[in-house]
Amino acid sequence: MGRACPPCSFGKQPMSLAHVILGLLQQQERTGYDLKTECFDDCISHLWKADQAQIYRTLDKLESHGWITCTVEIQHDRPNRKVYRITEAGEAELTHWLQTHYPLPVLREPLLVQLYFSAQLPNEVIVYLLEQELEARQEKLAQCEAIEALSLSNPTASREQKLHRLVLDLVKQREQTYLDWLEKAIATIRSQSI
Amino acid sequence: MGRACPPCSFGKQPMSLAHVILGLLQQQERTGYDLKTECFDDCISHLWKADQAQIYRTLDKLESHGWITCTVEIQHDRPNRKVYRITEAGEAELTHWLQTHYPLPVLREPLLVQLYFSAQLPNEVIVYLLEQELEARQEKLAQCEAIEALSLSNPTASREQKLHRLVLDLVKQREQTYLDWLEKAIATIRSQSI
DNA sequence: ATCTCATATATGATTAGTCATATATTAACA
DNA sequence: TGTTAATATATGACTAATCATATATGAGAT
């Protein structure tokens, strides 16, 4: 009857990568390669990123906890695939995690730290750094809008699609806030009023 | 003439905690305890957080790289302090880091991941999670406004203070964006239109 | 006299994340 | 025939971060 593990997560942490993967496997069965290419390089790439090595190791851990199972699918035109599916125990764990509130993370943004400490730099240098950030943020917003146009704009969206749309709305608004602030900051510093 | 280390950072990473500490030590000399209590528990606590163990170990590494030096200050009413100061090599490294643009980090926010995967949860449960996030974000915004009122509102601000104010503006606006979105999201889900 | 608190530093153990590389299969191409 | 590319998994080595705990000093309270 071996309960393989304590009631919830592995260590003391939110164990979020494991739960992101559980969520993705609840949507549909996937391989490690699928997760890397379709997911972390695509759909939720704006919410979480993960190294390939970490994905495969997390899959091993999830399997050893009994939260997912694996079957090898023989392919004749390509290397075989290890297809992972979520188990009932995994669904229970995911459902519990989804309902648990976690403390706000402190978001580590190099640019903000740099600006915070850049009092001894000349204005032009600061402006150049802000302009590079602006360019990167513009590109990111464009990526978000491309995702929106591609898959989330149909009027007969499912509940799941509506939730994805909500999440994307925040990511877009967050980028827009950043862009507005960058433009104001660049103007302020350019006008020598700092 | 031993150059103790390669031209820039330790490994291949931005090495940001080390640079945050360099920045704080450029402001003024500090001990590990100062960094933990005055800084990461206070001033830039909204930009970076650091564990005490990591602070002391990073100080050791910075010293072994020659970017900071340490002198022991004997105290008679308390345990002795190890006071760290930035070196010229440290200032050069910091100046270089401050001018280097880094790729946008992917911000790992548990709540967004949870919402993304919560299609199978009932609306009330989702709303409850969003309400808890709303409360936490309101408190964080209040903290930001308290910092603003305390130290950043005087009209004769230094260049450094003006830059800190700029950074705080973004942090505040980011929270306001989150709050607006949360209120909209809660209303949308409450109205059953999802 | 002991207990607790604030100050102050250090370290062992573990998890999380990154980087580089190894290995294997088949298709497509030159 | 050999090379490259896409698919697919695995692992060694390392850095970064976290958690728990140990150690020590002196002040103030009980």
Short mmCIF file of C-alpha atoms (C1' of nucleotides) in Angstrom, two decimals:
data_model
loop_
_atom_site.label_atom_id
_atom_site.label_comp_id
_atom_site.label_asym_id
_atom_site.label_seq_id
_atom_site.Cartn_x
_atom_site.Cartn_y
_atom_site.Cartn_z
CA MET A 1 0.00 0.00 0.00
CA GLY A 2 3.18 2.12 0.11
CA ARG A 3 2.36 5.79 0.18
CA ALA A 4 5.50 6.78 -1.69
CA CYS A 5 5.83 10.27 -0.24
CA PRO A 6 4.61 12.81 2.29
CA PRO A 7 1.22 14.41 1.58
CA CYS A 8 2.54 17.29 -0.52
CA SER A 9 5.70 18.63 -2.10
CA PHE A 10 9.26 17.34 -2.06
CA GLY A 11 11.16 19.81 0.07
CA LYS A 12 9.89 22.96 1.72
CA GLN A 13 9.75 25.08 -1.44
CA PRO A 14 6.71 25.69 -3.66
CA MET A 15 8.37 23.18 -6.04
CA SER A 16 6.98 25.11 -8.92
CA LEU A 17 8.76 23.62 -11.91
CA ALA A 18 7.39 20.24 -10.91
CA HIS A 19 3.91 21.74 -10.73
CA VAL A 20 4.24 23.53 -14.05
CA ILE A 21 5.10 20.18 -15.59
CA LEU A 22 2.19 18.51 -13.79
CA GLY A 23 -0.10 21.19 -15.21
CA LEU A 24 1.22 20.65 -18.72
CA LEU A 25 0.81 16.88 -18.38
CA GLN A 26 -2.75 17.33 -17.15
CA GLN A 27 -3.51 19.14 -20.41
CA GLN A 28 -2.17 16.20 -22.42
CA GLU A 29 0.47 13.49 -22.35
CA ARG A 30 3.89 14.66 -23.39
CA THR A 31 7.55 13.69 -23.62
CA GLY A 32 10.47 15.59 -22.18
CA TYR A 33 11.25 16.78 -25.67
CA ASP A 34 7.68 18.02 -26.14
CA LEU A 35 7.90 19.96 -22.90
CA LYS A 36 11.12 21.63 -23.96
CA THR A 37 10.10 22.47 -27.50
CA GLU A 38 6.32 23.00 -27.44
CA CYS A 39 5.97 24.38 -23.96
CA PHE A 40 8.92 26.05 -22.38
CA ASP A 41 10.00 27.32 -25.76
CA ASP A 42 6.48 28.41 -26.59
CA CYS A 43 3.18 28.56 -24.71
CA ILE A 44 4.09 29.37 -21.14
CA SER A 45 7.51 30.65 -22.07
CA HIS A 46 6.56 34.03 -20.62
CA LEU A 47 5.70 32.52 -17.24
CA TRP A 48 8.46 30.00 -16.67
CA LYS A 49 11.56 28.86 -18.39
CA ALA A 50 13.37 25.61 -17.85
CA ASP A 51 16.58 24.04 -18.95
CA GLN A 52 16.33 20.73 -20.80
CA ALA A 53 18.45 18.97 -18.19
CA GLN A 54 16.18 20.20 -15.42
CA ILE A 55 13.07 19.04 -17.29
CA TYR A 56 14.32 15.46 -17.66
CA ARG A 57 15.48 15.34 -14.05
CA THR A 58 12.19 16.74 -12.79
CA LEU A 59 10.31 14.14 -14.83
CA ASP A 60 12.38 11.44 -13.10
CA LYS A 61 11.52 12.89 -9.70
CA LEU A 62 7.83 13.23 -10.51
CA GLU A 63 7.77 9.61 -11.66
CA SER A 64 9.53 8.41 -8.51
CA HIS A 65 6.86 10.22 -6.49
CA GLY A 66 4.12 8.44 -8.40
CA TRP A 67 2.66 11.67 -9.76
CA ILE A 68 3.30 10.71 -13.37
CA THR A 69 3.82 7.46 -15.25
CA CYS A 70 5.88 6.73 -18.30
CA THR A 71 5.46 4.44 -21.28
CA VAL A 72 7.98 4.03 -24.05
CA GLU A 73 6.55 4.59 -27.49
CA ILE A 74 8.47 2.85 -30.22
CA GLN A 75 8.98 4.93 -33.32
CA HIS A 76 10.42 3.63 -36.57
CA ASP A 77 11.37 6.84 -38.27
CA ARG A 78 12.78 8.50 -35.14
CA PRO A 79 14.28 7.64 -31.72
CA ASN A 80 11.78 6.17 -29.28
CA ARG A 81 9.86 8.52 -27.00
CA LYS A 82 9.15 8.27 -23.29
CA VAL A 83 5.57 9.49 -23.00
CA TYR A 84 4.55 10.79 -19.57
CA ARG A 85 1.00 10.93 -18.22
CA ILE A 86 -0.30 12.40 -14.95
CA THR A 87 -1.61 9.94 -12.36
CA GLU A 88 -4.53 10.35 -9.94
CA ALA A 89 -2.04 11.12 -7.20
CA GLY A 90 -0.48 13.69 -9.49
CA GLU A 91 -3.84 15.30 -10.20
CA ALA A 92 -4.57 15.47 -6.49
CA GLU A 93 -1.21 17.11 -5.86
CA LEU A 94 -1.73 19.58 -8.69
CA THR A 95 -5.22 20.49 -7.51
CA HIS A 96 -3.88 21.13 -4.04
CA TRP A 97 -1.00 23.25 -5.35
CA LEU A 98 -3.30 25.27 -7.59
CA GLN A 99 -5.37 26.33 -4.57
CA THR A 100 -2.47 27.29 -2.33
CA HIS A 101 -1.50 30.93 -2.04
CA TYR A 102 2.25 31.61 -2.05
CA PRO A 103 4.05 34.74 -0.88
CA LEU A 104 4.82 37.32 -3.57
CA PRO A 105 8.15 36.55 -5.20
CA VAL A 106 10.79 39.28 -5.31
CA LEU A 107 11.37 39.80 -9.00
CA ARG A 108 15.06 40.12 -9.76
CA GLU A 109 15.41 42.55 -12.63
CA PRO A 110 19.01 43.45 -13.41
CA LEU A 111 18.04 46.74 -15.06
CA LEU A 112 16.34 48.09 -11.95
CA VAL A 113 19.34 47.20 -9.81
CA GLN A 114 21.62 48.85 -12.34
CA LEU A 115 19.59 52.05 -12.38
CA TYR A 116 19.45 52.04 -8.59
CA PHE A 117 23.25 52.08 -8.40
CA SER A 118 24.07 54.18 -11.45
CA ALA A 119 24.38 57.62 -9.81
CA GLN A 120 28.06 57.83 -10.74
CA LEU A 121 27.49 57.08 -14.42
CA PRO A 122 27.02 59.88 -16.95
CA ASN A 123 23.49 60.44 -18.23
CA GLU A 124 24.28 59.23 -21.76
CA VAL A 125 25.38 55.85 -20.45
CA ILE A 126 22.23 55.46 -18.39
CA VAL A 127 20.08 56.48 -21.34
CA TYR A 128 21.82 53.95 -23.58
CA LEU A 129 21.10 51.17 -21.09
CA LEU A 130 17.44 52.22 -20.83
CA GLU A 131 17.14 52.34 -24.61
CA GLN A 132 18.42 48.79 -24.92
CA GLU A 133 15.87 47.70 -22.34
CA LEU A 134 13.15 49.58 -24.22
CA GLU A 135 14.00 47.75 -27.41
CA ALA A 136 13.96 44.37 -25.68
CA ARG A 137 10.61 45.17 -24.03
CA GLN A 138 9.09 46.30 -27.31
CA GLU A 139 10.08 43.00 -28.85
CA LYS A 140 8.62 41.07 -25.95
CA LEU A 141 5.32 42.93 -26.19
CA ALA A 142 5.23 42.15 -29.90
CA GLN A 143 5.73 38.47 -29.08
CA CYS A 144 2.82 38.61 -26.65
CA GLU A 145 0.62 40.21 -29.26
CA ALA A 146 1.62 37.57 -31.77
CA ILE A 147 0.54 34.83 -29.36
CA GLU A 148 -2.72 36.66 -28.82
CA ALA A 149 -3.39 36.99 -32.54
CA LEU A 150 -2.50 33.37 -33.23
CA SER A 151 -4.41 31.36 -30.71
CA LEU A 152 -6.45 33.41 -28.33
CA SER A 153 -8.57 35.70 -30.43
CA ASN A 154 -11.45 33.47 -31.44
CA PRO A 155 -14.84 34.40 -29.96
CA THR A 156 -15.82 30.82 -29.06
CA ALA A 157 -12.97 30.34 -26.65
CA SER A 158 -13.04 27.53 -24.12
CA ARG A 159 -12.82 28.18 -20.40
CA GLU A 160 -9.16 27.21 -20.57
CA GLN A 161 -8.49 29.59 -23.44
CA LYS A 162 -10.23 32.40 -21.56
CA LEU A 163 -7.96 31.84 -18.57
CA HIS A 164 -4.90 31.80 -20.79
CA ARG A 165 -6.14 35.06 -22.26
CA LEU A 166 -6.43 36.58 -18.79
CA VAL A 167 -2.87 35.61 -17.99
CA LEU A 168 -1.62 36.99 -21.28
CA ASP A 169 -3.47 40.24 -20.57
CA LEU A 170 -1.45 40.73 -17.42
CA VAL A 171 1.83 39.94 -19.13
CA LYS A 172 1.01 42.45 -21.86
CA GLN A 173 -0.05 45.14 -19.42
CA ARG A 174 3.08 44.56 -17.40
CA GLU A 175 5.20 45.13 -20.51
CA GLN A 176 3.19 48.23 -21.40
CA THR A 177 3.75 49.62 -17.91
CA TYR A 178 7.45 49.00 -18.32
CA LEU A 179 7.50 50.69 -21.74
CA ASP A 180 5.66 53.77 -20.50
CA TRP A 181 7.99 54.04 -17.54
CA LEU A 182 11.09 53.61 -19.71
CA GLU A 183 9.99 56.38 -22.05
CA LYS A 184 9.34 58.70 -19.15
CA ALA A 185 12.64 57.78 -17.50
CA ILE A 186 14.61 58.33 -20.71
CA ALA A 187 12.99 61.73 -21.21
CA THR A 188 13.65 62.72 -17.62
CA ILE A 189 17.32 61.81 -17.77
CA ARG A 190 17.78 63.31 -21.25
CA SER A 191 16.34 66.62 -20.05
CA GLN A 192 19.14 66.76 -17.46
CA SER A 193 16.55 67.07 -14.75
CA ILE A 194 18.21 64.30 -12.83
CA MET B 1 51.61 41.23 -10.36
CA GLY B 2 48.96 38.50 -9.97
CA ARG B 3 45.73 39.48 -11.61
CA ALA B 4 43.57 37.43 -9.27
CA CYS B 5 40.79 36.70 -11.72
CA PRO B 6 39.55 36.94 -15.33
CA PRO B 7 38.47 40.42 -16.54
CA CYS B 8 34.89 40.17 -15.44
CA SER B 9 32.47 37.91 -13.58
CA PHE B 10 33.02 34.54 -11.90
CA GLY B 11 31.16 32.07 -14.05
CA LYS B 12 29.06 32.70 -17.13
CA GLN B 13 26.07 34.18 -15.30
CA PRO B 14 25.31 37.88 -14.68
CA MET B 15 26.48 37.19 -11.10
CA SER B 16 23.98 39.67 -9.85
CA LEU B 17 23.96 39.15 -6.09
CA ALA B 18 27.69 39.86 -6.09
CA HIS B 19 27.01 43.05 -8.02
CA VAL B 20 24.17 44.12 -5.78
CA ILE B 21 26.55 43.79 -2.85
CA LEU B 22 29.27 45.68 -4.73
CA GLY B 23 26.75 48.47 -5.33
CA LEU B 24 25.78 48.59 -1.68
CA LEU B 25 29.44 48.67 -0.62
CA GLN B 26 30.14 51.49 -3.05
CA GLN B 27 27.50 53.53 -1.25
CA GLN B 28 29.24 52.94 2.08
CA GLU B 29 31.25 50.35 3.98
CA ARG B 30 29.14 47.66 5.59
CA THR B 31 29.26 44.34 7.41
CA GLY B 32 27.44 41.17 6.41
CA TYR B 33 24.99 41.85 9.19
CA ASP B 34 24.37 45.40 7.89
CA LEU B 35 23.67 44.02 4.44
CA LYS B 36 21.16 41.55 5.78
CA THR B 37 19.36 43.89 8.13
CA GLU B 38 19.62 47.37 6.60
CA CYS B 39 19.61 46.45 2.95
CA PHE B 40 18.06 43.19 1.94
CA ASP B 41 15.53 43.57 4.69
CA ASP B 42 14.90 47.18 3.79
CA CYS B 43 16.06 49.50 1.01
CA ILE B 44 16.37 47.32 -2.06
CA SER B 45 14.23 44.60 -0.60
CA HIS B 46 11.81 45.06 -3.50
CA LEU B 47 14.52 44.45 -6.08
CA TRP B 48 16.51 41.59 -4.65
CA LYS B 49 16.37 39.35 -1.65
CA ALA B 50 19.17 37.30 -0.25
CA ASP B 51 19.62 34.69 2.38
CA GLN B 52 22.06 35.48 5.18
CA ALA B 53 24.19 32.45 4.35
CA GLN B 54 24.45 33.53 0.74
CA ILE B 55 25.47 37.06 1.75
CA TYR B 56 28.38 35.87 3.91
CA ARG B 57 29.53 33.40 1.26
CA THR B 58 29.31 36.02 -1.48
CA LEU B 59 31.36 38.42 0.66
CA ASP B 60 34.03 35.71 0.95
CA LYS B 61 34.06 35.25 -2.82
CA LEU B 62 34.18 38.98 -3.53
CA GLU B 63 37.10 39.32 -1.13
CA SER B 64 38.96 36.42 -2.74
CA HIS B 65 38.50 38.18 -6.09
CA GLY B 66 40.00 41.35 -4.71
CA TRP B 67 36.84 43.38 -5.31
CA ILE B 68 36.36 44.15 -1.62
CA THR B 69 38.59 44.23 1.45
CA CYS B 70 37.80 43.47 5.04
CA THR B 71 38.97 44.90 8.35
CA VAL B 72 37.88 43.62 11.72
CA GLU B 73 36.44 46.28 13.97
CA ILE B 74 36.72 45.45 17.64
CA GLN B 75 33.64 46.26 19.67
CA HIS B 76 33.43 46.10 23.43
CA ASP B 77 29.71 46.05 23.95
CA ARG B 78 29.00 43.64 21.09
CA PRO B 79 30.68 40.91 19.00
CA ASN B 80 33.36 42.21 16.63
CA ARG B 81 32.36 43.24 13.12
CA LYS B 82 34.02 42.48 9.79
CA VAL B 83 33.71 45.72 7.85
CA TYR B 84 33.89 45.39 4.07
CA ARG B 85 34.92 48.16 1.64
CA ILE B 86 34.94 48.14 -2.16
CA THR B 87 38.37 48.24 -3.86
CA GLU B 88 39.37 50.00 -7.08
CA ALA B 89 39.15 46.68 -8.89
CA GLY B 90 35.68 46.26 -7.39
CA GLU B 91 34.59 49.71 -8.58
CA ALA B 92 35.87 48.93 -12.07
CA GLU B 93 33.94 45.66 -12.10
CA LEU B 94 30.79 47.37 -10.83
CA THR B 95 31.04 50.15 -13.39
CA HIS B 96 31.40 47.58 -16.14
CA TRP B 97 28.45 45.55 -14.88
CA LEU B 98 26.25 48.64 -14.55
CA GLN B 99 26.72 49.40 -18.24
CA THR B 100 26.06 45.91 -19.55
CA HIS B 101 22.62 45.07 -20.90
CA TYR B 102 21.28 41.66 -19.87
CA PRO B 103 18.45 39.70 -21.48
CA LEU B 104 15.01 40.15 -19.94
CA PRO B 105 14.51 37.68 -17.10
CA VAL B 106 11.46 35.42 -17.17
CA LEU B 107 9.57 36.36 -14.02
CA ARG B 108 8.32 33.26 -12.25
CA GLU B 109 5.05 34.19 -10.60
CA PRO B 110 3.25 31.23 -9.05
CA LEU B 111 -0.15 32.93 -9.26
CA LEU B 112 -0.01 33.32 -13.04
CA VAL B 113 0.97 29.70 -13.47
CA GLN B 114 -1.86 28.68 -11.16
CA LEU B 115 -4.43 30.71 -13.09
CA TYR B 116 -3.09 29.33 -16.36
CA PHE B 117 -3.80 25.77 -15.22
CA SER B 118 -6.94 26.32 -13.15
CA ALA B 119 -9.57 25.55 -15.80
CA GLN B 120 -10.79 22.55 -13.81
CA LEU B 121 -11.26 24.47 -10.59
CA PRO B 122 -14.62 26.02 -9.68
CA ASN B 123 -14.89 29.79 -10.03
CA GLU B 124 -15.14 30.41 -6.27
CA VAL B 125 -11.80 28.73 -5.69
CA ILE B 126 -10.10 30.79 -8.38
CA VAL B 127 -11.64 33.97 -7.00
CA TYR B 128 -10.43 33.13 -3.52
CA LEU B 129 -6.88 32.69 -4.79
CA LEU B 130 -7.05 35.99 -6.68
CA GLU B 131 -8.40 37.76 -3.60
CA GLN B 132 -5.50 36.55 -1.51
CA GLU B 133 -3.11 37.82 -4.17
CA LEU B 134 -4.97 41.14 -4.24
CA GLU B 135 -4.56 41.53 -0.50
CA ALA B 136 -0.84 40.75 -0.67
CA ARG B 137 -0.35 43.20 -3.55
CA GLN B 138 -2.22 45.95 -1.72
CA GLU B 139 0.08 45.48 1.22
CA LYS B 140 3.14 45.59 -1.00
CA LEU B 141 1.97 48.81 -2.66
CA ALA B 142 1.42 50.30 0.79
CA GLN B 143 4.99 49.36 1.71
CA CYS B 144 6.27 51.08 -1.42
CA GLU B 145 4.32 54.21 -0.58
CA ALA B 146 5.68 54.14 2.95
CA ILE B 147 9.24 54.06 1.59
CA GLU B 148 8.37 56.93 -0.71
CA ALA B 149 6.92 59.02 2.12
CA LEU B 150 9.82 58.30 4.43
CA SER B 151 12.90 58.98 2.43
CA LEU B 152 12.24 59.99 -1.12
CA SER B 153 9.81 62.86 -0.99
CA ASN B 154 12.08 65.81 -0.23
CA PRO B 155 12.39 68.39 -3.01
CA THR B 156 16.18 68.78 -2.71
CA ALA B 157 16.89 65.19 -3.59
CA SER B 158 20.36 64.13 -4.66
CA ARG B 159 21.01 62.51 -8.03
CA GLU B 160 21.14 59.17 -6.24
CA GLN B 161 17.83 59.78 -4.51
CA LYS B 162 16.23 60.78 -7.79
CA LEU B 163 17.35 57.51 -9.36
CA HIS B 164 16.01 55.56 -6.40
CA ARG B 165 12.75 57.43 -6.85
CA LEU B 166 12.61 56.42 -10.51
CA VAL B 167 13.10 52.78 -9.58
CA LEU B 168 10.45 52.97 -6.91
CA ASP B 169 8.06 54.55 -9.42
CA LEU B 170 8.32 51.48 -11.60
CA VAL B 171 7.84 49.10 -8.70
CA LYS B 172 4.74 51.04 -7.64
CA GLN B 173 3.32 51.19 -11.14
CA ARG B 174 3.93 47.49 -11.56
CA GLU B 175 1.92 46.79 -8.42
CA GLN B 176 -0.84 49.14 -9.55
CA THR B 177 -1.02 47.31 -12.88
CA TYR B 178 -1.31 44.03 -11.01
CA LEU B 179 -4.04 45.41 -8.74
CA ASP B 180 -6.10 46.76 -11.65
CA TRP B 181 -5.77 43.46 -13.47
CA LEU B 182 -6.71 41.45 -10.38
CA GLU B 183 -9.86 43.52 -9.83
CA LYS B 184 -10.87 43.08 -13.45
CA ALA B 185 -10.10 39.36 -13.35
CA ILE B 186 -12.07 38.82 -10.15
CA ALA B 187 -15.06 40.69 -11.60
CA THR B 188 -14.88 38.70 -14.83
CA ILE B 189 -14.81 35.36 -13.07
CA ARG B 190 -17.46 36.37 -10.52
CA SER B 191 -19.81 37.38 -13.33
CA GLN B 192 -19.61 33.79 -14.64
CA SER B 193 -18.48 35.11 -17.99
CA ILE B 194 -15.60 32.71 -17.97
"C1'" DA C 1 21.84 32.89 38.24
"C1'" DT C 2 19.59 31.92 34.24
"C1'" DC C 3 16.98 33.15 30.28
"C1'" DT C 4 16.10 35.71 26.37
"C1'" DC C 5 17.18 39.05 22.93
"C1'" DA C 6 20.03 41.59 19.58
"C1'" DT C 7 24.25 41.46 17.46
"C1'" DA C 8 27.51 39.01 14.57
"C1'" DT C 9 29.64 35.30 11.73
"C1'" DA C 10 30.04 30.63 9.91
"C1'" DT C 11 29.01 26.12 7.92
"C1'" DG C 12 26.73 21.57 6.60
"C1'" DA C 13 23.20 19.79 3.85
"C1'" DT C 14 20.10 20.08 0.37
"C1'" DT C 15 17.42 21.79 -3.57
"C1'" DA C 16 17.15 24.44 -7.82
"C1'" DG C 17 19.02 25.89 -11.89
"C1'" DT C 18 22.62 26.17 -15.62
"C1'" DC C 19 26.12 24.72 -18.92
"C1'" DA C 20 28.40 21.53 -21.55
"C1'" DT C 21 28.57 17.38 -23.53
"C1'" DA C 22 27.54 12.45 -24.63
"C1'" DT C 23 24.76 9.20 -26.92
"C1'" DA C 24 21.56 7.25 -30.33
"C1'" DT C 25 18.26 7.12 -34.47
"C1'" DT C 26 16.77 8.35 -38.92
"C1'" DA C 27 16.09 11.62 -42.80
"C1'" DA C 28 17.86 14.54 -46.14
"C1'" DC C 29 21.45 16.18 -48.77
"C1'" DA C 30 25.81 16.64 -51.26
"C1'" DT D 1 29.51 7.73 -48.46
"C1'" DG D 2 29.94 11.14 -45.34
"C1'" DT D 3 27.86 15.32 -43.28
"C1'" DT D 4 24.43 17.79 -41.27
"C1'" DA D 5 19.98 18.46 -39.08
"C1'" DA D 6 16.04 17.14 -36.26
"C1'" DT D 7 14.54 14.15 -32.86
"C1'" DA D 8 15.17 12.20 -28.26
"C1'" DT D 9 17.24 11.16 -23.69
"C1'" DA D 10 20.87 11.29 -20.19
"C1'" DT D 11 24.59 12.81 -17.15
"C1'" DG D 12 28.75 15.23 -15.10
"C1'" DA D 13 30.12 19.41 -13.24
"C1'" DC D 14 29.12 23.47 -11.59
"C1'" DT D 15 26.81 27.85 -9.69
"C1'" DA D 16 23.04 29.84 -7.09
"C1'" DA D 17 19.88 29.68 -3.52
"C1'" DT D 18 17.76 27.96 0.58
"C1'" DC D 19 17.23 25.83 5.16
"C1'" DA D 20 18.79 24.58 9.44
"C1'" DT D 21 21.84 25.01 12.85
"C1'" DA D 22 26.11 26.20 15.40
"C1'" DT D 23 28.83 29.46 17.74
"C1'" DA D 24 29.95 33.59 20.37
"C1'" DT D 25 29.39 38.23 22.93
"C1'" DG D 26 27.13 41.21 25.92
"C1'" DA D 27 22.78 43.72 27.57
"C1'" DG D 28 18.78 43.56 30.09
"C1'" DA D 29 15.10 41.23 32.40
"C1'" DT D 30 13.25 37.73 35.79
#
